[in-house]
Amino acid sequence: MSQLTNLAFFRARPGQTQALGSALSALVAPTRAEAECLTYNLHQSIDDAEVWLVYENWCSAEGSEAHMRAPHVQAFLKVAPDLIADDIDLRQFLMVTTPAA
């Protein structure tokens, strides 16, 4: 199995930047507690405060897929249309090097 990296980009609807940031922040602790989660970090753009990035690493694609079915993610996805301006831009990558120690 190869480590999977997800980059998920979100653009807040006008006036929803703080609410989106709060909703995304609420995902951090429960996601980090998931068995196959290696890292899960939330970032806000320096150039455009309405743009958010979640950088996540998983032991496997199956771990990432299980994450998407988790109750905390499903709850976020229900409110996401009110908070984000466009579709979530999810990009997935397989690690081709050995992870750093």
mmCIF file of C-alpha atoms in Angstrom:
data_model
loop_
_atom_site.group_PDB
_atom_site.id
_atom_site.type_symbol
_atom_site.label_atom_id
_atom_site.label_comp_id
_atom_site.label_asym_id
_atom_site.label_seq_id
_atom_site.Cartn_x
_atom_site.Cartn_y
_atom_site.Cartn_z
ATOM 1 C CA MET A 1 0.000 0.000 0.000
ATOM 2 C CA SER A 2 1.133 3.537 -0.707
ATOM 3 C CA GLN A 3 0.602 6.560 1.461
ATOM 4 C CA LEU A 4 -2.124 8.818 0.078
ATOM 5 C CA THR A 5 -1.984 12.603 0.306
ATOM 6 C CA ASN A 6 -5.118 14.702 -0.165
ATOM 7 C CA LEU A 7 -5.124 18.420 -0.818
ATOM 8 C CA ALA A 8 -8.624 19.816 -0.379
ATOM 9 C CA PHE A 9 -9.211 23.453 -1.345
ATOM 10 C CA PHE A 10 -12.268 25.415 -0.227
ATOM 11 C CA ARG A 11 -13.401 28.951 -1.114
ATOM 12 C CA ALA A 12 -15.754 30.543 1.401
ATOM 13 C CA ARG A 13 -18.951 32.183 0.265
ATOM 14 C CA PRO A 14 -18.879 35.950 0.812
ATOM 15 C CA GLY A 15 -19.266 36.630 4.522
ATOM 16 C CA GLN A 16 -18.738 32.964 5.462
ATOM 17 C CA THR A 17 -14.943 32.868 5.905
ATOM 18 C CA GLN A 18 -15.037 32.688 9.699
ATOM 19 C CA ALA A 19 -17.857 30.127 9.724
ATOM 20 C CA LEU A 20 -16.049 27.945 7.189
ATOM 21 C CA GLY A 21 -12.838 28.166 9.199
ATOM 22 C CA SER A 22 -14.709 27.104 12.335
ATOM 23 C CA ALA A 23 -16.395 24.200 10.567
ATOM 24 C CA LEU A 24 -13.098 22.997 9.099
ATOM 25 C CA SER A 25 -11.327 23.419 12.450
ATOM 26 C CA ALA A 26 -13.933 21.177 14.060
ATOM 27 C CA LEU A 27 -12.823 18.340 11.762
ATOM 28 C CA VAL A 28 -9.195 18.368 12.932
ATOM 29 C CA ALA A 29 -9.336 16.546 16.286
ATOM 30 C CA PRO A 30 -11.740 13.744 15.305
ATOM 31 C CA THR A 31 -9.907 13.188 12.019
ATOM 32 C CA ARG A 32 -6.511 13.009 13.704
ATOM 33 C CA ALA A 33 -7.970 10.316 15.976
ATOM 34 C CA GLU A 34 -8.842 8.098 13.004
ATOM 35 C CA ALA A 35 -6.698 4.948 12.844
ATOM 36 C CA GLU A 36 -5.243 5.525 9.369
ATOM 37 C CA CYS A 37 -4.718 9.293 9.630
ATOM 38 C CA LEU A 38 -1.041 10.255 9.559
ATOM 39 C CA THR A 39 -1.470 14.038 9.397
ATOM 40 C CA TYR A 40 -4.398 16.410 9.033
ATOM 41 C CA ASN A 41 -3.667 20.137 8.945
ATOM 42 C CA LEU A 42 -5.806 23.174 8.154
ATOM 43 C CA HIS A 43 -4.343 26.213 6.374
ATOM 44 C CA GLN A 44 -5.739 29.624 5.373
ATOM 45 C CA SER A 45 -4.342 31.479 2.367
ATOM 46 C CA ILE A 46 -2.158 34.494 3.068
ATOM 47 C CA ASP A 47 -3.155 36.050 -0.264
ATOM 48 C CA ASP A 48 -6.903 35.418 -0.103
ATOM 49 C CA ALA A 49 -8.472 34.845 3.334
ATOM 50 C CA GLU A 50 -11.503 33.154 1.737
ATOM 51 C CA VAL A 51 -9.355 30.236 0.543
ATOM 52 C CA TRP A 52 -8.728 27.318 2.892
ATOM 53 C CA LEU A 53 -6.626 24.188 2.406
ATOM 54 C CA VAL A 54 -6.736 20.898 4.242
ATOM 55 C CA TYR A 55 -3.500 18.926 3.876
ATOM 56 C CA GLU A 56 -3.935 15.311 4.896
ATOM 57 C CA ASN A 57 -1.903 12.116 4.737
ATOM 58 C CA TRP A 58 -3.379 8.641 5.043
ATOM 59 C CA CYS A 59 -1.845 5.186 5.421
ATOM 60 C CA SER A 60 -3.943 4.051 2.461
ATOM 61 C CA ALA A 61 -6.708 5.015 0.065
ATOM 62 C CA GLU A 62 -9.040 2.852 2.149
ATOM 63 C CA GLY A 63 -8.298 5.008 5.203
ATOM 64 C CA SER A 64 -9.133 8.144 3.252
ATOM 65 C CA GLU A 65 -12.350 6.574 1.975
ATOM 66 C CA ALA A 66 -13.353 5.568 5.514
ATOM 67 C CA HIS A 67 -12.695 9.156 6.609
ATOM 68 C CA MET A 68 -15.178 10.448 4.034
ATOM 69 C CA ARG A 69 -17.851 8.194 5.568
ATOM 70 C CA ALA A 70 -17.087 9.275 9.159
ATOM 71 C CA PRO A 71 -19.942 11.029 11.000
ATOM 72 C CA HIS A 72 -17.966 14.257 11.518
ATOM 73 C CA VAL A 73 -17.213 14.513 7.786
ATOM 74 C CA GLN A 74 -20.796 13.720 6.811
ATOM 75 C CA ALA A 75 -22.020 16.450 9.186
ATOM 76 C CA PHE A 76 -19.606 18.932 7.596
ATOM 77 C CA LEU A 77 -20.696 17.975 4.078
ATOM 78 C CA LYS A 78 -24.327 18.737 4.995
ATOM 79 C CA VAL A 79 -23.502 22.350 5.950
ATOM 80 C CA ALA A 80 -20.748 22.869 3.352
ATOM 81 C CA PRO A 81 -23.056 24.144 0.574
ATOM 82 C CA ASP A 82 -23.989 27.107 2.793
ATOM 83 C CA LEU A 83 -20.332 27.880 3.509
ATOM 84 C CA ILE A 84 -18.395 27.242 0.306
ATOM 85 C CA ALA A 85 -18.685 29.174 -2.945
ATOM 86 C CA ASP A 86 -17.699 26.374 -5.320
ATOM 87 C CA ASP A 87 -17.256 22.636 -5.254
ATOM 88 C CA ILE A 88 -14.515 21.298 -3.016
ATOM 89 C CA ASP A 89 -11.344 21.017 -5.101
ATOM 90 C CA LEU A 90 -9.905 17.673 -3.948
ATOM 91 C CA ARG A 91 -6.603 16.516 -5.379
ATOM 92 C CA GLN A 92 -5.112 13.145 -4.473
ATOM 93 C CA PHE A 93 -1.486 12.067 -4.672
ATOM 94 C CA LEU A 94 0.411 8.839 -4.018
ATOM 95 C CA MET A 95 3.736 9.254 -2.223
ATOM 96 C CA VAL A 96 6.595 8.081 -4.447
ATOM 97 C CA THR A 97 9.434 8.606 -1.977
ATOM 98 C CA THR A 98 10.078 7.057 1.401
ATOM 99 C CA PRO A 99 8.599 9.173 4.225
ATOM 100 C CA ALA A 100 11.135 11.154 6.251
ATOM 101 C CA ALA A 101 11.958 9.688 9.638
#
